[in-house]
Amino acid sequence: MLICSCNVLTDKQLREAAAEMRADPNGKIPTPGAVFRHLGCRPRCGGCFPSVIDIIHEDAPESEVKNEKPARRRRSAAAG
């Protein structure tokens, strides 16, 4: 099924790229941006990201998902 119409990427391509990244001992956790780079492209509109996230993490070991660090929150100047 076509997931990213901007780059014409299918769910199969995204799953395979994420699996290749997980299998690489020096690889990184597959994030949407990292998977796109692995496939030789870059995100454009970002409309597919919710689906991409679901697809690349559906076969991920539970320990990988739990070990991801949450995004850092920026403090506003007023909170300083």
mmCIF file of C-alpha atoms in Angstrom:
data_model
loop_
_atom_site.group_PDB
_atom_site.id
_atom_site.type_symbol
_atom_site.label_atom_id
_atom_site.label_comp_id
_atom_site.label_asym_id
_atom_site.label_seq_id
_atom_site.Cartn_x
_atom_site.Cartn_y
_atom_site.Cartn_z
ATOM 1 C CA MET A 1 0.000 0.000 0.000
ATOM 2 C CA LEU A 2 1.264 3.470 -0.829
ATOM 3 C CA ILE A 3 2.011 5.381 2.384
ATOM 4 C CA CYS A 4 4.070 8.387 1.265
ATOM 5 C CA SER A 5 2.782 9.874 -1.963
ATOM 6 C CA CYS A 6 5.484 12.565 -2.033
ATOM 7 C CA ASN A 7 8.272 9.957 -2.256
ATOM 8 C CA VAL A 8 6.120 7.067 -3.540
ATOM 9 C CA LEU A 9 6.999 4.783 -0.618
ATOM 10 C CA THR A 10 5.016 1.702 0.274
ATOM 11 C CA ASP A 11 4.444 0.098 3.649
ATOM 12 C CA LYS A 12 6.617 -2.826 2.513
ATOM 13 C CA GLN A 13 9.565 -0.520 1.740
ATOM 14 C CA LEU A 14 9.207 1.216 5.096
ATOM 15 C CA ARG A 15 9.023 -2.095 7.020
ATOM 16 C CA GLU A 16 12.052 -3.492 5.191
ATOM 17 C CA ALA A 17 14.103 -0.330 5.781
ATOM 18 C CA ALA A 18 13.244 -0.334 9.498
ATOM 19 C CA ALA A 19 14.135 -4.034 9.759
ATOM 20 C CA GLU A 20 17.480 -3.438 7.998
ATOM 21 C CA MET A 21 18.261 -0.585 10.384
ATOM 22 C CA ARG A 22 17.426 -2.723 13.430
ATOM 23 C CA ALA A 23 19.553 -5.603 12.092
ATOM 24 C CA ASP A 24 22.622 -3.375 11.640
ATOM 25 C CA PRO A 25 24.740 -3.631 14.821
ATOM 26 C CA ASN A 26 25.908 -0.041 14.285
ATOM 27 C CA GLY A 27 22.484 1.134 13.225
ATOM 28 C CA LYS A 28 20.238 3.671 14.833
ATOM 29 C CA ILE A 29 16.712 3.333 16.143
ATOM 30 C CA PRO A 30 14.509 3.697 13.088
ATOM 31 C CA THR A 31 12.805 7.053 13.288
ATOM 32 C CA PRO A 32 10.773 8.403 10.372
ATOM 33 C CA GLY A 33 13.590 10.714 9.283
ATOM 34 C CA ALA A 34 16.225 7.990 9.601
ATOM 35 C CA VAL A 35 14.099 5.540 7.606
ATOM 36 C CA PHE A 36 13.581 8.118 4.859
ATOM 37 C CA ARG A 37 17.349 8.763 4.712
ATOM 38 C CA HIS A 38 17.976 5.013 4.647
ATOM 39 C CA LEU A 39 15.718 4.866 1.583
ATOM 40 C CA GLY A 40 17.598 7.752 -0.060
ATOM 41 C CA CYS A 41 14.900 10.367 0.262
ATOM 42 C CA ARG A 42 13.656 12.943 2.721
ATOM 43 C CA PRO A 43 10.276 13.800 4.179
ATOM 44 C CA ARG A 44 8.414 16.503 2.332
ATOM 45 C CA CYS A 45 4.924 17.358 3.555
ATOM 46 C CA GLY A 46 4.960 15.084 6.643
ATOM 47 C CA GLY A 47 1.338 14.027 6.201
ATOM 48 C CA CYS A 48 2.386 10.367 6.214
ATOM 49 C CA PHE A 49 4.310 10.531 9.505
ATOM 50 C CA PRO A 50 1.544 9.086 11.725
ATOM 51 C CA SER A 51 1.316 6.046 9.425
ATOM 52 C CA VAL A 52 5.093 5.822 9.014
ATOM 53 C CA ILE A 53 5.582 5.798 12.792
ATOM 54 C CA ASP A 54 3.031 3.009 13.213
ATOM 55 C CA ILE A 55 4.577 0.937 10.413
ATOM 56 C CA ILE A 56 8.223 1.225 11.427
ATOM 57 C CA HIS A 57 7.476 0.403 15.059
ATOM 58 C CA GLU A 58 4.927 -2.389 14.609
ATOM 59 C CA ASP A 59 7.636 -5.078 14.414
ATOM 60 C CA ALA A 60 10.069 -3.379 16.781
ATOM 61 C CA PRO A 61 11.154 -5.229 19.905
ATOM 62 C CA GLU A 62 9.368 -3.803 22.919
ATOM 63 C CA SER A 63 12.693 -2.921 24.535
ATOM 64 C CA GLU A 64 13.548 -0.662 21.587
ATOM 65 C CA VAL A 65 10.343 1.308 21.896
ATOM 66 C CA LYS A 66 10.727 1.656 25.685
ATOM 67 C CA ASN A 67 14.359 2.792 25.408
ATOM 68 C CA GLU A 68 13.639 5.696 23.097
ATOM 69 C CA LYS A 69 14.332 8.983 24.785
ATOM 70 C CA PRO A 70 11.461 11.469 24.755
ATOM 71 C CA ALA A 71 12.013 14.682 22.873
ATOM 72 C CA ARG A 72 13.526 17.437 24.977
ATOM 73 C CA ARG A 73 11.158 20.204 25.822
ATOM 74 C CA ARG A 74 12.311 23.736 25.327
ATOM 75 C CA ARG A 75 11.826 26.104 28.179
ATOM 76 C CA SER A 76 10.316 29.411 27.256
ATOM 77 C CA ALA A 77 12.266 32.548 28.053
ATOM 78 C CA ALA A 78 9.654 33.482 30.660
ATOM 79 C CA ALA A 79 10.133 30.194 32.517
ATOM 80 C CA GLY A 80 13.942 30.728 32.706
#
